[in-house]
Coordinates of C-alpha atoms and ligand atoms in Angstrom, one line a residue:
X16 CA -17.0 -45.8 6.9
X17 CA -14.1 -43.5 7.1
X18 CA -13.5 -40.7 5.1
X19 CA -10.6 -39.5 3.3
X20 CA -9.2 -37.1 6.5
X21 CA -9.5 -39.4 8.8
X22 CA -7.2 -42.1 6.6
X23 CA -4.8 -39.4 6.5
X24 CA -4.7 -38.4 10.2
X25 CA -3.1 -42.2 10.8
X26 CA -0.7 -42.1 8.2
X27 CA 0.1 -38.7 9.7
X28 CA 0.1 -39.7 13.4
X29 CA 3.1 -42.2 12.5
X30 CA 5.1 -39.2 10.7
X31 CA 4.2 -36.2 12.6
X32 CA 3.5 -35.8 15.9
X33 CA 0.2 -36.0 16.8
X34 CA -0.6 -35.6 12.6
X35 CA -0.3 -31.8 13.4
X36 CA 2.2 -29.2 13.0
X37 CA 0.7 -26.8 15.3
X38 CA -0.6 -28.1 18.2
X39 CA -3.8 -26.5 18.0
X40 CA -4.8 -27.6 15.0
X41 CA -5.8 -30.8 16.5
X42 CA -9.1 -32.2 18.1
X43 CA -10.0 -35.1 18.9
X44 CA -10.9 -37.3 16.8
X45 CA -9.0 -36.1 13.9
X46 CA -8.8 -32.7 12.2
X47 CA -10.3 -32.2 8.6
X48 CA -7.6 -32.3 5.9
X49 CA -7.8 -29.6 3.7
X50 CA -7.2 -29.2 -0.4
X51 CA -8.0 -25.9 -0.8
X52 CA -9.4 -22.2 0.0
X53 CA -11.2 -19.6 -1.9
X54 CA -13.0 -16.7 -0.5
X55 CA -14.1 -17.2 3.0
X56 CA -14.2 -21.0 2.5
X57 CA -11.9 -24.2 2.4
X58 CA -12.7 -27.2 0.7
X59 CA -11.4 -30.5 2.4
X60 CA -10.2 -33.6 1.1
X61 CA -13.8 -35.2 1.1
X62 CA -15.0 -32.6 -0.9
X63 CA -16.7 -30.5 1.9
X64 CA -16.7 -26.8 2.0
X65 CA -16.3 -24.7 5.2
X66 CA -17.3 -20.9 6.3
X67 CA -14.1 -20.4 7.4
X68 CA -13.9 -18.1 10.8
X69 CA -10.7 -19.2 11.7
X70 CA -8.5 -17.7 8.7
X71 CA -5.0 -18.6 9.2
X72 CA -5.4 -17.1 12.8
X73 CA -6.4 -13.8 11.5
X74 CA -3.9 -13.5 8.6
X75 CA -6.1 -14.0 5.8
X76 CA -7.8 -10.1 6.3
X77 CA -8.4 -11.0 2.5
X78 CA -9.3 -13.9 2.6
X79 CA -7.9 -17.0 1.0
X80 CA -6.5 -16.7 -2.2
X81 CA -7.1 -13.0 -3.1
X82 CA -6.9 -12.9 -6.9
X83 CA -4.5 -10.1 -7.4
X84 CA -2.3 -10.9 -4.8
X85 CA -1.4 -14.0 -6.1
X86 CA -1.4 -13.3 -9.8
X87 CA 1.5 -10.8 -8.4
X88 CA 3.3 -13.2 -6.4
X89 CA 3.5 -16.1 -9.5
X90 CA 5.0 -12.9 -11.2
X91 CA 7.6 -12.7 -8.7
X92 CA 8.1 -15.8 -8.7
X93 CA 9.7 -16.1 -12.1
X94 CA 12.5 -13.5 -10.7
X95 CA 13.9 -15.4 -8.2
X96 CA 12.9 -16.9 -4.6
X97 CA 15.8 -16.1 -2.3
X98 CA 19.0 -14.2 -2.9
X99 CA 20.6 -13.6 0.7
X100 CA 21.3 -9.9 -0.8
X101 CA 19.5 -7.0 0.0
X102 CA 16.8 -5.7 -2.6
X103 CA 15.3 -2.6 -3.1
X104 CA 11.4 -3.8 -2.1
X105 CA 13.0 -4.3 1.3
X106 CA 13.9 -0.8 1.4
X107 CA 10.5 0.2 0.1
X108 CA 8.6 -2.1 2.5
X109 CA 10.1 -0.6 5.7
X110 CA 9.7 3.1 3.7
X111 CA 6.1 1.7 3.7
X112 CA 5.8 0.8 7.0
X113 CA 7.4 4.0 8.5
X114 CA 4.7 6.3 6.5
X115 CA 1.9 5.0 7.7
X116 CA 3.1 3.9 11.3
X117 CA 4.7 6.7 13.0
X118 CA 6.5 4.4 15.7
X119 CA 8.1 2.5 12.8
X120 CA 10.9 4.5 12.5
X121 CA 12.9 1.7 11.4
X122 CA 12.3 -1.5 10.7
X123 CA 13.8 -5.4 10.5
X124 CA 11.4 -7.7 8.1
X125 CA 11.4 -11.1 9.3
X126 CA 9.4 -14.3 9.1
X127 CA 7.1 -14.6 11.9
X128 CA 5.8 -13.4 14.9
X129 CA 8.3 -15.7 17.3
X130 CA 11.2 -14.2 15.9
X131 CA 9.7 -10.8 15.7
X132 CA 8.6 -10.6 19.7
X133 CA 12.1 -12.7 20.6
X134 CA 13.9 -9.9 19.0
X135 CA 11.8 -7.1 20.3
X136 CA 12.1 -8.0 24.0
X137 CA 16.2 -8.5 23.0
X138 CA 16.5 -5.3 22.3
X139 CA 13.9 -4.2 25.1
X140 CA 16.5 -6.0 27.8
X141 CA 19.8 -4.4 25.5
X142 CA 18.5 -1.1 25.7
X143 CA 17.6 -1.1 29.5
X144 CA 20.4 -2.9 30.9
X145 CA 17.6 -5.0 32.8
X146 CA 16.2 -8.0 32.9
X147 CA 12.8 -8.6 33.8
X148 CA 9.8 -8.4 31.0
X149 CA 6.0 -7.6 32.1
X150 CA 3.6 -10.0 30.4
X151 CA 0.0 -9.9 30.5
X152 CA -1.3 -12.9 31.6
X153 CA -3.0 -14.7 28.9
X154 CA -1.6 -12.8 26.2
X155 CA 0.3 -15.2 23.9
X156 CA 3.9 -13.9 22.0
X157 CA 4.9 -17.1 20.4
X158 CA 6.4 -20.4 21.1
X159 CA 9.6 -19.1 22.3
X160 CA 11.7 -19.4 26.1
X161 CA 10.7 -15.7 26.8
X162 CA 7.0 -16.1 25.9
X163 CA 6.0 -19.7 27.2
X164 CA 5.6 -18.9 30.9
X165 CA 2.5 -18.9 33.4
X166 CA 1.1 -17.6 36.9
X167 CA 3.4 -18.9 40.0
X168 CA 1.7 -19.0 43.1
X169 CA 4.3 -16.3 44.6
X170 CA 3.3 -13.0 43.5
X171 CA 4.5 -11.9 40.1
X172 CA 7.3 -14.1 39.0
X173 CA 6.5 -17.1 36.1
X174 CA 7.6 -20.5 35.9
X175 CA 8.0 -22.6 32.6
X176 CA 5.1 -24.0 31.0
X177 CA 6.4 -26.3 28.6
X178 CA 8.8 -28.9 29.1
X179 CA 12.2 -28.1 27.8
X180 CA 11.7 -24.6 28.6
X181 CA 13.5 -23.6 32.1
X182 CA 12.1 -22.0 35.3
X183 CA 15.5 -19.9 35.5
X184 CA 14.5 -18.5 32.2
X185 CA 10.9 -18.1 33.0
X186 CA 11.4 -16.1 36.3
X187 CA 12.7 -13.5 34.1
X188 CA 8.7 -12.4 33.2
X189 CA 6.8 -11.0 35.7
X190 CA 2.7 -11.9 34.7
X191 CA -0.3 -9.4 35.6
X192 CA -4.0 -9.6 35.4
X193 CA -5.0 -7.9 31.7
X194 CA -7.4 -4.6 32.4
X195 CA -5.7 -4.1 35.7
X196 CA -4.0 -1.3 35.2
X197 CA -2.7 -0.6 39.4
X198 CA -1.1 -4.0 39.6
X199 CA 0.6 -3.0 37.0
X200 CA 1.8 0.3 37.7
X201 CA 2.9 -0.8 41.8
X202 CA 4.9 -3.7 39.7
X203 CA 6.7 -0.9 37.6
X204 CA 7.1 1.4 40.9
X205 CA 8.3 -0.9 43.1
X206 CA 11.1 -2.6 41.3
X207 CA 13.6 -1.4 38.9
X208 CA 14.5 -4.3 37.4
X209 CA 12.0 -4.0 34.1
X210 CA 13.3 -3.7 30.9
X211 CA 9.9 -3.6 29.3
X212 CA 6.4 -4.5 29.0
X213 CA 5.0 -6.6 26.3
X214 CA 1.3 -6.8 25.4
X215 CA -1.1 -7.3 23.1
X216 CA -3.2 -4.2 22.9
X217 CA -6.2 -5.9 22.0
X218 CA -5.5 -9.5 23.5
X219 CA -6.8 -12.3 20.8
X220 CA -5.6 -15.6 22.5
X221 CA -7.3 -15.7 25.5
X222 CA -10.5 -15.6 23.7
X223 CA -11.1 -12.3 22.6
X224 CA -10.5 -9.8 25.3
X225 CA -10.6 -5.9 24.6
X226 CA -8.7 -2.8 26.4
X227 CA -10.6 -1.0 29.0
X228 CA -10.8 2.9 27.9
X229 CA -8.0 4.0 29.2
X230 CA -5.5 0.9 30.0
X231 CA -3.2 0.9 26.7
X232 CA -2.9 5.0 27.4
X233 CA -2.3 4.7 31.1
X234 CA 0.6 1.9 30.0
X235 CA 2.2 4.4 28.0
X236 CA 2.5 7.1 30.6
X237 CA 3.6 4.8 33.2
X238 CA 6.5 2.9 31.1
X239 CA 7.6 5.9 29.7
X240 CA 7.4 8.2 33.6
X241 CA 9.6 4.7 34.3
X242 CA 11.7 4.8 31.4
X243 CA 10.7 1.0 30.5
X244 CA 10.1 -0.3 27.1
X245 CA 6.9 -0.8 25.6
X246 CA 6.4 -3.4 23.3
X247 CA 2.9 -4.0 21.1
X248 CA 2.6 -7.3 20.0
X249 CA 0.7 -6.7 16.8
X250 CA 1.2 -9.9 15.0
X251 CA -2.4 -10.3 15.1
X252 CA -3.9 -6.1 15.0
X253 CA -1.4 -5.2 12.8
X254 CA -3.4 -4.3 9.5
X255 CA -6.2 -5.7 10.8
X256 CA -8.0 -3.1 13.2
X257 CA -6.6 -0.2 10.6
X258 CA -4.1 0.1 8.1
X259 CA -1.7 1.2 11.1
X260 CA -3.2 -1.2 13.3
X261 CA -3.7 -0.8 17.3
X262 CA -1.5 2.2 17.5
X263 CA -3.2 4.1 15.2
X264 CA -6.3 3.1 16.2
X265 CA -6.1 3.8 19.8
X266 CA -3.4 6.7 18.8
X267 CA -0.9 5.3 20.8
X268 CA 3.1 5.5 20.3
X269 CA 4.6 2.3 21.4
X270 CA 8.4 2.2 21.6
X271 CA 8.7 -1.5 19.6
X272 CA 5.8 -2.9 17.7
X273 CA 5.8 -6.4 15.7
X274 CA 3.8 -7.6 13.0
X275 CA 3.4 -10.9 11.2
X276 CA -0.7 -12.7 10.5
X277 CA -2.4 -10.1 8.3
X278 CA 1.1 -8.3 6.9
X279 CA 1.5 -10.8 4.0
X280 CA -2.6 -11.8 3.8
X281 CA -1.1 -15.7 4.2
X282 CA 2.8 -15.6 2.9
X283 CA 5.1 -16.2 6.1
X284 CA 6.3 -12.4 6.8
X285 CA 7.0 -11.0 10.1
X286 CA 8.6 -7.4 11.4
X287 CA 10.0 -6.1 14.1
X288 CA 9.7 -1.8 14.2
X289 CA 10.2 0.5 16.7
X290 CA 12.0 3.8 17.7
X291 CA 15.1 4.8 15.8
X292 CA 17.3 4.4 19.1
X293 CA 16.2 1.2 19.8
X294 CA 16.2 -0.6 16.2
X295 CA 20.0 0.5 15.5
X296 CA 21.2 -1.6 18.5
X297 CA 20.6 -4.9 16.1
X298 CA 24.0 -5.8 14.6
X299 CA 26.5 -5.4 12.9
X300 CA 26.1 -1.9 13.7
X301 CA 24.7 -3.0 17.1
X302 CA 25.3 -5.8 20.0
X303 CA 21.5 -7.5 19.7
X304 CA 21.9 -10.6 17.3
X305 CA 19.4 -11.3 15.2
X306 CA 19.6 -13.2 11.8
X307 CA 17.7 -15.0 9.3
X308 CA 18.2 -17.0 6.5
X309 CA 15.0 -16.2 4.9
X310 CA 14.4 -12.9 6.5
X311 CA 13.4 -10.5 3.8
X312 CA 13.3 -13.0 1.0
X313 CA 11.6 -11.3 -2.5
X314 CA 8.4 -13.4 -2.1
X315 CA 7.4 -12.7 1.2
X316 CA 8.3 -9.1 0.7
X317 CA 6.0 -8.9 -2.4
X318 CA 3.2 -10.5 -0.5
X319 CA 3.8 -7.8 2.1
X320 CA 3.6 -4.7 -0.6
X321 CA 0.9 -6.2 -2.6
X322 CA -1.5 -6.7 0.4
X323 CA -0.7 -3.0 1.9
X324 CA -1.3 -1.8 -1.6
X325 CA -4.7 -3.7 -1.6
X326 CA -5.6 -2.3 2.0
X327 CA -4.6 0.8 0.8
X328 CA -6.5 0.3 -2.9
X329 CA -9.9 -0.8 -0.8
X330 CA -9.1 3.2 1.2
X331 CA -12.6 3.0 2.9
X332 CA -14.4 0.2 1.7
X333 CA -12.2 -2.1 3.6
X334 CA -11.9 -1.2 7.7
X335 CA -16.1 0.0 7.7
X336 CA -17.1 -3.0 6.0
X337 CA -15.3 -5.8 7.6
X338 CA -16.5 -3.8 11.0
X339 CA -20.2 -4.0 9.9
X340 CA -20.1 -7.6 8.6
X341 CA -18.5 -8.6 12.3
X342 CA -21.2 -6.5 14.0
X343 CA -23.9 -7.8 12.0
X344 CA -22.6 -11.4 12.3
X345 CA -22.2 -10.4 16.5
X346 CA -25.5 -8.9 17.1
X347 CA -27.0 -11.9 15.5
X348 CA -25.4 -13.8 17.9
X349 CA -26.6 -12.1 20.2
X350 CA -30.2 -12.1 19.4
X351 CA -30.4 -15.7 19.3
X352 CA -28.7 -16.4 22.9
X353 CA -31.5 -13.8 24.0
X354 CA -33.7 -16.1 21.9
X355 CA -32.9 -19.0 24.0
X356 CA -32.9 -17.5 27.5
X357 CA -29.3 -17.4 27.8
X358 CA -26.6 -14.5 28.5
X359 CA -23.1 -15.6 27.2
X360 CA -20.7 -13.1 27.0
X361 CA -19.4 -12.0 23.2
X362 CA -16.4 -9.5 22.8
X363 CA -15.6 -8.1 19.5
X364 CA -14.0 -5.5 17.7
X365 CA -13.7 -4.6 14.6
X366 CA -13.3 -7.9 12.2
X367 CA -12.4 -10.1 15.4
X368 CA -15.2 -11.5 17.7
X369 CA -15.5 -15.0 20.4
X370 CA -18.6 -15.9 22.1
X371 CA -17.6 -16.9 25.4
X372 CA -19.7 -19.5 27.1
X373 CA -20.1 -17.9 30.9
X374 CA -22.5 -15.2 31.9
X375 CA -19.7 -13.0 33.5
X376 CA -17.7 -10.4 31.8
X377 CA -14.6 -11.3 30.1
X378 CA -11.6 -8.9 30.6
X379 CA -9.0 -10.5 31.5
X380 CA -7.8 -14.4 31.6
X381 CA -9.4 -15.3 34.9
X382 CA -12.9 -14.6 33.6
X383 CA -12.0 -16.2 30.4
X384 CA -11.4 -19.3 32.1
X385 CA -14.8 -19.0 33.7
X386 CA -16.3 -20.4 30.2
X387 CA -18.2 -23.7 29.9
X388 CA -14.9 -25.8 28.0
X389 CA -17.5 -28.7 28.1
X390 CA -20.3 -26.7 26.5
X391 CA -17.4 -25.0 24.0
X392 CA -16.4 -28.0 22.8
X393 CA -20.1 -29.1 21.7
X394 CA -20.8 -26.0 19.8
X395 CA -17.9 -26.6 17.9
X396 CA -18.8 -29.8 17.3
X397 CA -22.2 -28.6 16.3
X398 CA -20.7 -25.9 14.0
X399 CA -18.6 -28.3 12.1
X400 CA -21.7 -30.5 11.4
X401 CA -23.2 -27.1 9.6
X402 CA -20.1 -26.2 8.0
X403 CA -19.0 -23.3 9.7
X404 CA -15.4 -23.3 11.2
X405 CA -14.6 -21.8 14.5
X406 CA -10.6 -22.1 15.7
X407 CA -10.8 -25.6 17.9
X408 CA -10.6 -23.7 21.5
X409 CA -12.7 -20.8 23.5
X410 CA -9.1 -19.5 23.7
X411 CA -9.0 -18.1 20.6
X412 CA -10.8 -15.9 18.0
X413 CA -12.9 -16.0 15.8
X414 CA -12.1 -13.6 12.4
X415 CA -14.2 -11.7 9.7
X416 CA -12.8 -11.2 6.5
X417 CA -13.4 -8.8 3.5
X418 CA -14.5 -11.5 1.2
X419 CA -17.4 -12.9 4.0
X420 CA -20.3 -12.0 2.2
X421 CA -24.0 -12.1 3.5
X422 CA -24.8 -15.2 2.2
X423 CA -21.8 -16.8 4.6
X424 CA -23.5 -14.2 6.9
X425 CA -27.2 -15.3 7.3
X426 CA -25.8 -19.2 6.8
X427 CA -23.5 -19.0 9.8
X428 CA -26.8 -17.5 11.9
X429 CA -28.5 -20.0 11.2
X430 CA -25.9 -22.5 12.2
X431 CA -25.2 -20.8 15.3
X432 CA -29.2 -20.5 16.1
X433 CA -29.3 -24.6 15.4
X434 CA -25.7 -25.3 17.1
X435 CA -26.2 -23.2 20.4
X436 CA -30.0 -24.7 20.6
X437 CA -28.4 -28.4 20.8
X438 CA -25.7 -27.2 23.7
X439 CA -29.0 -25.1 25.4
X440 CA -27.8 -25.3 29.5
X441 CA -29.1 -22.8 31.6
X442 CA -27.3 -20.4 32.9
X443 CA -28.7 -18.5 36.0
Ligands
PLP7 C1 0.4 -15.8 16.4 C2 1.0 -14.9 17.4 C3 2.3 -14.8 17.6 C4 3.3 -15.8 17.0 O1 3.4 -15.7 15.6 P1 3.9 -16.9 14.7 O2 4.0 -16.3 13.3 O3 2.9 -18.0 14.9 O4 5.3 -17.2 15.3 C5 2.8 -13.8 18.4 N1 2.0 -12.9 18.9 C6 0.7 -13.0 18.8 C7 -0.2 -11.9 19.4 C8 0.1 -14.0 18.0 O5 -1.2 -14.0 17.9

């Protein structure tokens, strides 16, 4: 007997490719097909409702549907969709962003994180006169040329790893080990090549891997001693981790930040901010192109204000609670792998967690890749069948929002007590 998702999947597979639009919303044999989300949950096209962990890759911070937000947004939409003009919110958005992110002396609003790392390491290369951008391996920037490289067997230098996408282009990023902070610093010494460094200053799609005390302040002092750029690719701790994410909460001064998941709480909105010197070489007035048809339009704006506003309404019921409902959720994890005589890894932090299915410590993307795929893949499984939903891969993480409640709390244990008993190996 098939079900209503899986009827759609084959109309889809002969009209989209692999019935996706995003490759990793697939798994075999088909993905559920959703109708609609409220709270912490979507309901599917069969009429089945989901703890939703996933959360549009960390974007809903408010979960789906937040009442206010979208009451304002039908409001705006009676005004207009797209003018192609500036308007003021624009002005008051990146007025926004500047007062409560001190490196975001000026900003560009965009519409997602591609274009907004793309244009950061643009003007990272324009400003330097150089070429070559540091990448941490495992960290992911977005489906563009610069971003879409992996680990050569020669030292440093990447090679393409999609089709379409060019080795000539790919050598231009130089990969190192996440956490490693000398490889790092003899890369910067030894060449003087770098235009800048791009990382994620709390890496969320390699699993979940956290900065080592330390790293993200010991990068500062050595691209700036160097005089390279450093980029943080926020797009998913932007708003998340605090109001100012990463930089405010590790109190670190990045020269170009981007933002995009949480900024509009699930409208497409993206920006690109960063050092005064550094913004004003985007034209006209500078030489970095950069353009948009949508960029800035009035809804995705709106969605951007409203959901600061909320962040900033919520003050300190917000950051503390989504911390504690993660830690709660984490610990009980925890308890129940001890339960069961097993010792898998979890990282979290703050409202972002993944359980990691080796023994070893996860810090960078080599011990990532140490996980049990085989094992992953069967706890999803297992998940699903209790109605929890992970993101499909141990590559990415898992995320808390402010409308979880305890009920979807002490539910989710207990699916993860049932789910990890079924894929029991031992570990030694
Ligand atoms: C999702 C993501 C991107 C890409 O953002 P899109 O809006 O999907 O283009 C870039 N950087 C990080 C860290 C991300 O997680």
């Amino acid at each position: 007997m098939s079900d209503k998702s899986e009827l759609i999947f084959k109309r889809a597979t002969s009209v989209i490719p692999s019935g996706v639009n995003s490759p990793i919303r697939y798994y075999p044999p088909y993905p559920f097909f959703v109708n609609s989300g409220f709270g912490s949950k979507m309901v599917t096209v069969d009429h089945k409702t989901y703890i939703d962990f996933c959360m549009g890759y960390g974007a809903l911070l408010l979960g789906h549907a937040y009442p206010s937000l979208i009451d304002h947004i039908k409001d705006q939409l009676d005004d207009g969709t797209l003018f192609c003009v500036p308007t003021e919110k624009e002005v008051i958005l990146a007025e926004k962003l500047s007062s409560i992110i001190p490196a975001a002396e000026m900003t560009r609003i965009l519409n997602t994180g591609l274009e907004a790392t793309m244009t950061a390491i643009r003007l990272a290369r324009a400003h330097t006169k150089k070429k070559k951008i540091v990448k941490l391996d495992g960290c992911y920037h977005g489906a563009h040329d610069y971003g879409l490289v992996k680990r050569s067997d020669s030292d440093y230098e990447g090679v393409s790893s999609s089709e379409g996408t060019t080795d000539e282009v790919a050598s231009l990023t130089l990969l190192v080990d996440y956490n490693d902070i000398s490889s790092l610093e003899n890369l910067i010494r030894n060449r003087d090549d770098i235009a800048g460094v791009i990382i994620e200053p709390v890496a969320a799609n390699m699993g979940l891997v956290i900065p080592e005390k330390q790293y993200l302040s010991e990068i500062r002092r050595i691209t700036q001693q160097n005089g390279v750029v450093l980029i943080f690719d926020e797009v998913v701790t932007g708003f998340r981790l605090s109001i100012g994410g990463a930089s405010e909460f590790f109190g670190i001064r990045p020269d170009i930040i981007t933002y995009a998941k949480a900024m509009g709480n699930g409208f497409p909105v993206a920006a690109v901010c960063g050092k005064k010197s550094l913004m004003e070489l985007l034209s006209p007035s500078g030489n970095v192109y950069q353009a948009s048809t949508y960029a800035g339009n009035p809804i995705s704006v709106s969605a951007a204000l409203k959901t600061i506003q909320i962040l900033e309404d919520l003050g300190n019921d917000l950051y503390p609670r989504i911390t504690r409902t993660c830690d709660t959720l984490v610990s009980g994890i925890s308890d129940i792998i001890k339960d069961l005589g097993l010792k898998f890894t979890i990282n979290s932090i703050g409202s972002m967690f993944q359980l990691f299915l080796t023994c070893d410590e996860v810090k960078n993307l080599t011990t990532a890749k140490k996980s049990d795929l085989v094992m992953f893949k069967r706890l999803y499984y297992q998940l699903l069948k209790r109605d929890i939903f992970i993101p499909p891969s141990q590559f990415e993480t898992c995320f808390v929002s402010y409308v979880h409640t305890d009920d979807d709390i002490d539910r989710t244990l207990e699916g993860y007590g049932q789910a990890l008993k079924e894929v029991k190996t031992h570990c030694d």
